[in-house]
Coordinates of C-alpha atoms in Angstrom, one line a residue:
X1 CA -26.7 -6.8 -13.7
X2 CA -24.7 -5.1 -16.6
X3 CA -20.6 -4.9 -16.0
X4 CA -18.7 -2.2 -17.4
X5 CA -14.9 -3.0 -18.5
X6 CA -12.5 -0.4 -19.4
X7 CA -9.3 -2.5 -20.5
X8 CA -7.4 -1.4 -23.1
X9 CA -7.7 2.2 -21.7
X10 CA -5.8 5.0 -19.9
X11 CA -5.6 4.0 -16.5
X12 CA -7.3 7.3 -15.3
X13 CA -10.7 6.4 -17.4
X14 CA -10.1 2.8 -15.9
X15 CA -10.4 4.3 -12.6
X16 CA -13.4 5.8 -13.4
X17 CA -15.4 3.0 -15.2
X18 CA -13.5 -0.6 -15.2
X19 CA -15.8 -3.4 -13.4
X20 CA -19.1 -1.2 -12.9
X21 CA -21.7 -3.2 -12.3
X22 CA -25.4 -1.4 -12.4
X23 CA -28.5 -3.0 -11.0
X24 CA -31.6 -3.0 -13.1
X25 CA -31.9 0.8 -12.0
X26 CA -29.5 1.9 -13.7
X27 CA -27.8 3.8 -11.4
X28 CA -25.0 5.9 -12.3
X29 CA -23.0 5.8 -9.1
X30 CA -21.9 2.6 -7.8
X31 CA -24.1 1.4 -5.2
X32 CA -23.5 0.1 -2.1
X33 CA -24.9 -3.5 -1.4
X34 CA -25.3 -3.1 2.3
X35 CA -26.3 -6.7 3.2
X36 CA -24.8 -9.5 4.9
X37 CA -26.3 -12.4 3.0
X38 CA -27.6 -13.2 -0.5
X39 CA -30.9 -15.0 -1.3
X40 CA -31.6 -17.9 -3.9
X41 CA -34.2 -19.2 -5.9
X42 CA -33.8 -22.6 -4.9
X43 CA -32.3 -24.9 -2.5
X44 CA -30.3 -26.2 -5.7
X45 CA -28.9 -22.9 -6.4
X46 CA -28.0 -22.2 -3.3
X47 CA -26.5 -25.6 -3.0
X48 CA -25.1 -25.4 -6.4
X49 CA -23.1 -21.3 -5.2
X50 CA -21.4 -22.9 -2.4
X51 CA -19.5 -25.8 -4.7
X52 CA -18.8 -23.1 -7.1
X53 CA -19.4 -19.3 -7.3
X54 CA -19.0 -17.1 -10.6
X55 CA -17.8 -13.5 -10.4
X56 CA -21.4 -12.2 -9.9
X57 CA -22.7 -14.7 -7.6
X58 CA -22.5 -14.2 -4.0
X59 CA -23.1 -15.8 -0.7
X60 CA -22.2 -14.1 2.4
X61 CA -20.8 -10.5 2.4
X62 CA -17.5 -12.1 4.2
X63 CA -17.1 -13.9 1.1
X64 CA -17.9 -11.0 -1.2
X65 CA -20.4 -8.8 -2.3
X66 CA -21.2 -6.8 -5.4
X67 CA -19.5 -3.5 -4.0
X68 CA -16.3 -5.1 -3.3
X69 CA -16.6 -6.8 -6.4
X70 CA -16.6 -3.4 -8.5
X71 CA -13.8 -2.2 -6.1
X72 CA -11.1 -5.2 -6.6
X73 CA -11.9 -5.5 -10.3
X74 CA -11.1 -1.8 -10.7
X75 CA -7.9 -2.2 -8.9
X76 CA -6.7 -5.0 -10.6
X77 CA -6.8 -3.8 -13.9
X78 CA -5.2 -0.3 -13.0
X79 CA -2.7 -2.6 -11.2
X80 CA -2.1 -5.2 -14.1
X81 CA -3.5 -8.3 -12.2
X82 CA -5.8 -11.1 -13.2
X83 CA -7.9 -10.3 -9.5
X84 CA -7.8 -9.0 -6.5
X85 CA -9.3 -9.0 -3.2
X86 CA -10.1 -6.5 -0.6
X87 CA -9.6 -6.3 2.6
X88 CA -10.8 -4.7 5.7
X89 CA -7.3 -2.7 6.0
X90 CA -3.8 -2.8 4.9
X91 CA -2.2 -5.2 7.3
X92 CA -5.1 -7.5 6.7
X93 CA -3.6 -7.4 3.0
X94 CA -0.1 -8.5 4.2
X95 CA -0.9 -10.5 6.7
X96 CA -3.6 -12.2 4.3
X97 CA -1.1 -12.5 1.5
X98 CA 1.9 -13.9 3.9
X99 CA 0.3 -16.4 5.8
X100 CA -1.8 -17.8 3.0
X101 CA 0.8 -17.8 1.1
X102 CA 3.6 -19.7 3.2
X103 CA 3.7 -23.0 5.3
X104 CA 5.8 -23.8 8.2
X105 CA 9.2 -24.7 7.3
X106 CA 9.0 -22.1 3.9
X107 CA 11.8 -19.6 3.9
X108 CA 11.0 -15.9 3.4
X109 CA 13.5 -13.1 2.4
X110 CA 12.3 -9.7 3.5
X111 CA 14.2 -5.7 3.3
X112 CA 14.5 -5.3 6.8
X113 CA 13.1 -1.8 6.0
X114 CA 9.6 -2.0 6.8
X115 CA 6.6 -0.4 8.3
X116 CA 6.4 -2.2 11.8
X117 CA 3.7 -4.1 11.8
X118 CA 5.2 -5.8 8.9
X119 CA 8.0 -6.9 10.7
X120 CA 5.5 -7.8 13.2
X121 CA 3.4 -9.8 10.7
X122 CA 6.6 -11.0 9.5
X123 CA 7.7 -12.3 13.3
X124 CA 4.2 -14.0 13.1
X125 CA 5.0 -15.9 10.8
X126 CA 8.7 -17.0 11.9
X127 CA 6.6 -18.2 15.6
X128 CA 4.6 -20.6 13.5
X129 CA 7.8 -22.0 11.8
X130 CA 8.8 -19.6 8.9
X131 CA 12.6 -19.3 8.2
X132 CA 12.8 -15.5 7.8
X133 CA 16.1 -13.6 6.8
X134 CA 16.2 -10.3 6.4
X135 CA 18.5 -7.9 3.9
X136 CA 19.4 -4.4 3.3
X137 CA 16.8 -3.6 0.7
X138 CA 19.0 -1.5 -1.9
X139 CA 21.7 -4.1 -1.8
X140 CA 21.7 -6.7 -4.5
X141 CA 24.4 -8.8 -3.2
X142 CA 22.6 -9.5 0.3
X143 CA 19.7 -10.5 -2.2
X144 CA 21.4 -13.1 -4.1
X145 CA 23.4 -14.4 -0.6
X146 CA 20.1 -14.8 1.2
X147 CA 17.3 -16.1 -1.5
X148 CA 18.0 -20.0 -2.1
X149 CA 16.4 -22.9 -3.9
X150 CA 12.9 -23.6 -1.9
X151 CA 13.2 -19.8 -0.7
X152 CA 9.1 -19.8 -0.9
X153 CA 8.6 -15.6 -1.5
X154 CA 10.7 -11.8 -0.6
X155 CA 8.6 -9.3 0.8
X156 CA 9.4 -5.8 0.3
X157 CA 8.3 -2.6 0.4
X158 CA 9.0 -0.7 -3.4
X159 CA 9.5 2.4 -1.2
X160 CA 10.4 2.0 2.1
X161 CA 8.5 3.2 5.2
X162 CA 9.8 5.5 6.2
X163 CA 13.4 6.1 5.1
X164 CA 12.4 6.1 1.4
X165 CA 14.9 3.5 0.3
X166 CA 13.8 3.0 -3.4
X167 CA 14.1 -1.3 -4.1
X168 CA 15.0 -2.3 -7.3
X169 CA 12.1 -4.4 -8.4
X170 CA 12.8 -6.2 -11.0
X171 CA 16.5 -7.0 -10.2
X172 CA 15.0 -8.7 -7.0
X173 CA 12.3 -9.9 -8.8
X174 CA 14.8 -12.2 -11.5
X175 CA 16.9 -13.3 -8.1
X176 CA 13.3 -14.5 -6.8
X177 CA 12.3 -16.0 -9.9
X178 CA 15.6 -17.9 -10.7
X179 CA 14.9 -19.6 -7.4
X180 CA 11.4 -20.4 -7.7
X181 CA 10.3 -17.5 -5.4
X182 CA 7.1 -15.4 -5.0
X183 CA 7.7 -11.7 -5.1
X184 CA 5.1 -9.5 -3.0
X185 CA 5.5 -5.9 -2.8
X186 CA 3.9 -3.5 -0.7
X187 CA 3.5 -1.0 -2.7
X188 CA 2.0 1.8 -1.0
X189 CA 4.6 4.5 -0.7
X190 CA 4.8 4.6 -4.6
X191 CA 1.0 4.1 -5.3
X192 CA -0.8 2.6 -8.1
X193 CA -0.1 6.4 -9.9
X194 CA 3.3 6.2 -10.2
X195 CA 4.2 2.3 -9.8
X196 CA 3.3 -0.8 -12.2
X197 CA 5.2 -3.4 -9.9
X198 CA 3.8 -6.4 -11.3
X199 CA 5.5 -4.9 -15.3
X200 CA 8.5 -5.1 -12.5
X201 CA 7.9 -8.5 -12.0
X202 CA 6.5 -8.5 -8.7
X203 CA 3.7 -11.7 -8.5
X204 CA 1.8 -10.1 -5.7
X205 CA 1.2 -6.7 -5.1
X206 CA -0.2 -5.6 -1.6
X207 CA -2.1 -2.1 -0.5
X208 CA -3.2 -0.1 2.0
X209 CA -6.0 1.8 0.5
X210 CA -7.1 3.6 3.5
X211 CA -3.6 5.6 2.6
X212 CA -3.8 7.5 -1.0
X213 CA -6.8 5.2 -2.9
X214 CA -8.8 6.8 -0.5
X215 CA -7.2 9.8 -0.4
X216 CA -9.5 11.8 2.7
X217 CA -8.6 9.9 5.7
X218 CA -12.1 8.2 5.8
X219 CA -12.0 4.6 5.9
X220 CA -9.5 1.5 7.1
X221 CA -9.2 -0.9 3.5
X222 CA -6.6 -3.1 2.2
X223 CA -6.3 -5.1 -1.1
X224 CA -4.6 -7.8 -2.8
X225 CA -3.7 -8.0 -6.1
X226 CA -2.3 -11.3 -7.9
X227 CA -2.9 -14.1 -10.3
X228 CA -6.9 -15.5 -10.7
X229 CA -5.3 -18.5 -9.1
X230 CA -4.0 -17.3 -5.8
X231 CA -6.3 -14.5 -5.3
X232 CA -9.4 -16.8 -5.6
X233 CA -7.8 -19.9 -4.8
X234 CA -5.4 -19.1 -2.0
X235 CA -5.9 -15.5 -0.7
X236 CA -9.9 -16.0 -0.7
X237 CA -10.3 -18.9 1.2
X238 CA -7.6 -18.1 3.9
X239 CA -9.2 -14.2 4.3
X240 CA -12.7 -15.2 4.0
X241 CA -12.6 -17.8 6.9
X242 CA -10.9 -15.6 9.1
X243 CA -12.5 -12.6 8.5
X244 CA -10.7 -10.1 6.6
X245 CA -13.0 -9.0 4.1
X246 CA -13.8 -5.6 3.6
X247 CA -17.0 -4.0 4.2
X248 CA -19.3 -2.9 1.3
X249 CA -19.7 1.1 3.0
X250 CA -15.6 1.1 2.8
X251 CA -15.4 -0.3 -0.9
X252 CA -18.1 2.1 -2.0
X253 CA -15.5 5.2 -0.5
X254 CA -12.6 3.3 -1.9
X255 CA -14.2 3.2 -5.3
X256 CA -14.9 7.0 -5.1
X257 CA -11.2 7.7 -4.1
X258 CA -10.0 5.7 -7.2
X259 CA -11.7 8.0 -9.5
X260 CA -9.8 11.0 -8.2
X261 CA -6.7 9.3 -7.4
X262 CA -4.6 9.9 -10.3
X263 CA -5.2 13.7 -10.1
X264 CA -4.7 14.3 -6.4
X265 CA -1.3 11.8 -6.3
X266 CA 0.5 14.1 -9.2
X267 CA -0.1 16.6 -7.5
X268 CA 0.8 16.1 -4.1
X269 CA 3.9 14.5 -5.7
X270 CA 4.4 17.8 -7.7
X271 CA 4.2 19.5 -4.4
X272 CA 6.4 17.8 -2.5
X273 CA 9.5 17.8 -4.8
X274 CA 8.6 21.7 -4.5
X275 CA 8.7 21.3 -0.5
X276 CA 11.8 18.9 -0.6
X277 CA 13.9 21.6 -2.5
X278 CA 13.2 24.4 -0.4
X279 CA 14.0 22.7 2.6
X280 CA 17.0 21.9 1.4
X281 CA 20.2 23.7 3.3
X282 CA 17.9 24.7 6.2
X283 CA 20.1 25.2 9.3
X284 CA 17.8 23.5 11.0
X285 CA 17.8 19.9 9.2
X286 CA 20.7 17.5 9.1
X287 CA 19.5 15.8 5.9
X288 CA 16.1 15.9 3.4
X289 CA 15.7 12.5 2.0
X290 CA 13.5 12.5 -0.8
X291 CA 13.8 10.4 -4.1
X292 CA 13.1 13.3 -6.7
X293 CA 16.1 14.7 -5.1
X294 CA 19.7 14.3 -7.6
X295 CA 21.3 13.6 -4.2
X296 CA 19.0 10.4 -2.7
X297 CA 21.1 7.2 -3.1
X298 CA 18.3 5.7 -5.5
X299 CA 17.7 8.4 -7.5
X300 CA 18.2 7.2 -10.8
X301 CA 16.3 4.0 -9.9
X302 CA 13.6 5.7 -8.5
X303 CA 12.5 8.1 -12.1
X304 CA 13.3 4.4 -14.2
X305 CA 10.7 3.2 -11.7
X306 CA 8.1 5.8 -10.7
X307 CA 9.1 8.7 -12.9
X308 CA 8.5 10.5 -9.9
X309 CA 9.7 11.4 -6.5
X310 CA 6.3 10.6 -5.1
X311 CA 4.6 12.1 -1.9
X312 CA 6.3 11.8 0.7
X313 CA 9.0 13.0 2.3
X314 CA 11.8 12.4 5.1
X315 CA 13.7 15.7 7.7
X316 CA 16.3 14.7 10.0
X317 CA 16.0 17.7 12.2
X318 CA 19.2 18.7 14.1
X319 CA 19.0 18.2 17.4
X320 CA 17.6 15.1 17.8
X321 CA 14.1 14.0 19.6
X322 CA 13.8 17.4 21.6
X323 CA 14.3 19.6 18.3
X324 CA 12.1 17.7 16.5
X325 CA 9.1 17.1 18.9
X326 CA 9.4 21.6 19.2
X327 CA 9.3 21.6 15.5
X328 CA 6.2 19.5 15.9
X329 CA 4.1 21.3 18.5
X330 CA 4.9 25.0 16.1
X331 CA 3.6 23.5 13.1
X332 CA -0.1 24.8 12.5
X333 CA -1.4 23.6 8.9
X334 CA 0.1 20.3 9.0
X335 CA -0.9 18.2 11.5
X336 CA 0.9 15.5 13.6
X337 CA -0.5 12.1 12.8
X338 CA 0.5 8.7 12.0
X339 CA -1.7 8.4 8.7
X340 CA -0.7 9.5 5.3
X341 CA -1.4 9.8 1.6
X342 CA -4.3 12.2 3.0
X343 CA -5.1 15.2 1.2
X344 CA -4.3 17.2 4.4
X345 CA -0.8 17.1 5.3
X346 CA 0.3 14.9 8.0
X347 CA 3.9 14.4 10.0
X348 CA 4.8 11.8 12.2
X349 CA 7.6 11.0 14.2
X350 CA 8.8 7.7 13.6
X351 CA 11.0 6.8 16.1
X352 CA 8.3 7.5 18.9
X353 CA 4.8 5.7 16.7
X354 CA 5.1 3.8 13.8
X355 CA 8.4 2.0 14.4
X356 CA 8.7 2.7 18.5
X357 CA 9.1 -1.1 19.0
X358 CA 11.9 -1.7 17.1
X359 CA 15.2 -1.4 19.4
X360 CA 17.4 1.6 19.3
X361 CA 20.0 -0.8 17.4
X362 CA 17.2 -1.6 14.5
X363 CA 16.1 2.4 14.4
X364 CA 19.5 2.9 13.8
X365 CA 20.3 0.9 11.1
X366 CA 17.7 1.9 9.1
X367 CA 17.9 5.7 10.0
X368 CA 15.2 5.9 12.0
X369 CA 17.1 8.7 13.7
X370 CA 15.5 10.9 16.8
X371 CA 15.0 13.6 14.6
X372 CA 13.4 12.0 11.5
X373 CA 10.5 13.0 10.5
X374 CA 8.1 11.6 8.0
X375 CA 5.9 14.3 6.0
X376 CA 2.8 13.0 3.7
X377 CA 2.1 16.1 1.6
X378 CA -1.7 16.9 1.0
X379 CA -3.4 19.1 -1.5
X380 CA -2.7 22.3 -0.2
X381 CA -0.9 24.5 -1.5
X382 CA 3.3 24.1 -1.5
X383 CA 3.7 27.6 -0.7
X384 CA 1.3 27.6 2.6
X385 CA 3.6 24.4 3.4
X386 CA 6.9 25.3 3.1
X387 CA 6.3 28.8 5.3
X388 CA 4.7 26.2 7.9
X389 CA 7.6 24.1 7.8
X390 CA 10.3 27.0 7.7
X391 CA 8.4 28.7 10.6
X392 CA 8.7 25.3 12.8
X393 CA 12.3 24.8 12.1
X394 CA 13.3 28.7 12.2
X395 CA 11.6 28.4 15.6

């Protein structure tokens, strides 16, 4: 089996080519390995693979498998990592990363700004004897009060889900580092397009792929990216004993999204700076939170950082719940749904799905208002968008 590496490229050829591996066929797409188990030519190899396994030996598909092979080396060298390993979706990622990572009686520092079932993850982890403190995510100060000698890692998301609070990465990162601390970043709001967070000095970097490395709203996926050490060494044997490993159909589509990810990120991202300044002034929004925006808090942080405003976008609607749920059910091209990073268009309402268990006290401090809105723009076009949008509002 022949293995293609495309290091030292443009990350949008590395997307295309890095970590191919072709049979003795010669295929030109990546195949997909569907099988469970692996045969050997002898009971010495065999026991010989489970002491020690290379990068192209395999034993049990939960363990890894050529596919998912192609699929994490791919990643990690568009994300800047030594390895990576997939998982069978993005809260298998986190969840893989945080409690392999961390030991009862570790401290954890976390943005209280997170997708809920982070902060679900995240009370997992307290319940089996994890000091966990949480900070505002954009303040530095509650940083450097909270993180302490022994503090074992910070978790954050680089873009927050789903007020867009833009962290700054490698600010937190030195208050980590100074104290010995892991950084892992979820990184999906800014994508591997637009974000290098381990040049930021995050240690581990966390996706969901099913969101824009996929891209069409096909498949669940997850990955993490990090050092040789703790990918193979700590992530591995924590994931692949308790059964988070990806399937080989899922890497196969995850591999295919990579290769068009680049193109179809700019432009939704292009898109949805277009959508963010019409909207703005529309009698029918209280605020548009978007980072491209001169007037979003992190602004300047989030262009040193991304260079972009990304894809998504945040509308208080006035009026609260009732306005917003009308503006919902009048909406015709994009639909309501709690994915994103699609190429269709998707808009959920926060408050009432993705963060409904958090108490009206936590919605509040993190602006999860009654009217907030989250919009993933898709590849359609801005125009069609923005008279979908205005029509909703206008009523």
């Amino acid at each position: 089996m022949s293995v293609t590496s495309a290091k030292g490229l443009h990350p949008r050829t590395q997307a295309v080519h890095h970590g191919t591996r072709r049979s003795q066929y010669g295929e030109m797409a990546e195949a997909i390995f569907l099988t469970q188990g692996f045969v050997y030519d002898s009971a010495a190899q065999a026991e010989a693979r489970f002491v020690e396994s290379g990068p192209d030996e395999f034993i049990y598909a939960r363990y890894g498998n050529p596919t998912s092979r192609m699929f994490e080396d791919r990643i990690a060298a568009l994300e800047g990592t030594e390895d990576a390993f997939a998982t069978a979706s993005g809260m298998a990622a986190v969840n893989g990363a945080m409690f392999s990572l961390c030991s009862p009686g570790d401290h954890v520092v976390a943005a209280r700004a997170l997708f809920g079932s982070c902060l679900y993850v995240l009370d997992l982890l307290a319940k089996f004897g994890v000091e966990v403190s949480y900070v505002d995510g954009t303040d530095l100060d509650q940083w450097k009060a909270a993180i302490r000698p022994g503090t074992k890692a910070v978790f954050f998301e680089s873009v927050s889900n789903p007020g867009l609070e833009v962290i700054d990465m490698q600010a937190v990162a030195e208050l980590a580092h100074a104290a010995g601390a892991q950084v892992v970043v979820d990184n999906v709001f800014a994508t591997p397009v637009f974000s290098r967070a381990v040049d930021m000095g995050a240690d581990i970097v966390v996706y969901s792929a099913t969101k824009h490395i996929d891209g069409g709203g096909r498949a669940l996926a997850g990955v993490i990216c990090g050092t040789r050490d703790f990918i193979r060494g700590t992530a591995e044997p924590y994931l692949k004993h308790t059964g988070g490993a990806i399937s080989p159909f899922h890497s196969w589509i995850m591999l295919n999204g990579l290769a068009t990810m680049d193109l179809r990120v700019r432009a939704q991202a292009q898109s949805a700076e277009t959508i963010a300044r019409a909207l703005q002034g529309h009698a029918g929004l209280s605020r548009v939170i978007y980072p491209g925006l001169a007037d979003h808090p992190q602004h300047d942080l989030a262009m040193r950082q991304m260079g972009s405003g990304g894809t998504m976008i945040a509308i208080e609607v006035a009026g609260g719940k009732d306005a917003a749920f009308a503006a919902l059910d009048r909406l015709n091209i994009i639909k309501i749904s709690n994915n994103l990073g699609d190429a269709k268009s998707i808009v959920t309402h926060p408050a009432t799905t993705t963060h409904q268990r958090l108490s009206d006290e936590n919605k509040a401090q993190l602006g999860i208002t009654p009217g907030l809105l989250r919009l993933s723009v898709g590849l359609e076009d801005a125009q069609d968008l923005i008279d979908d949008l205005v029509n909703a509002l206008n009523g």
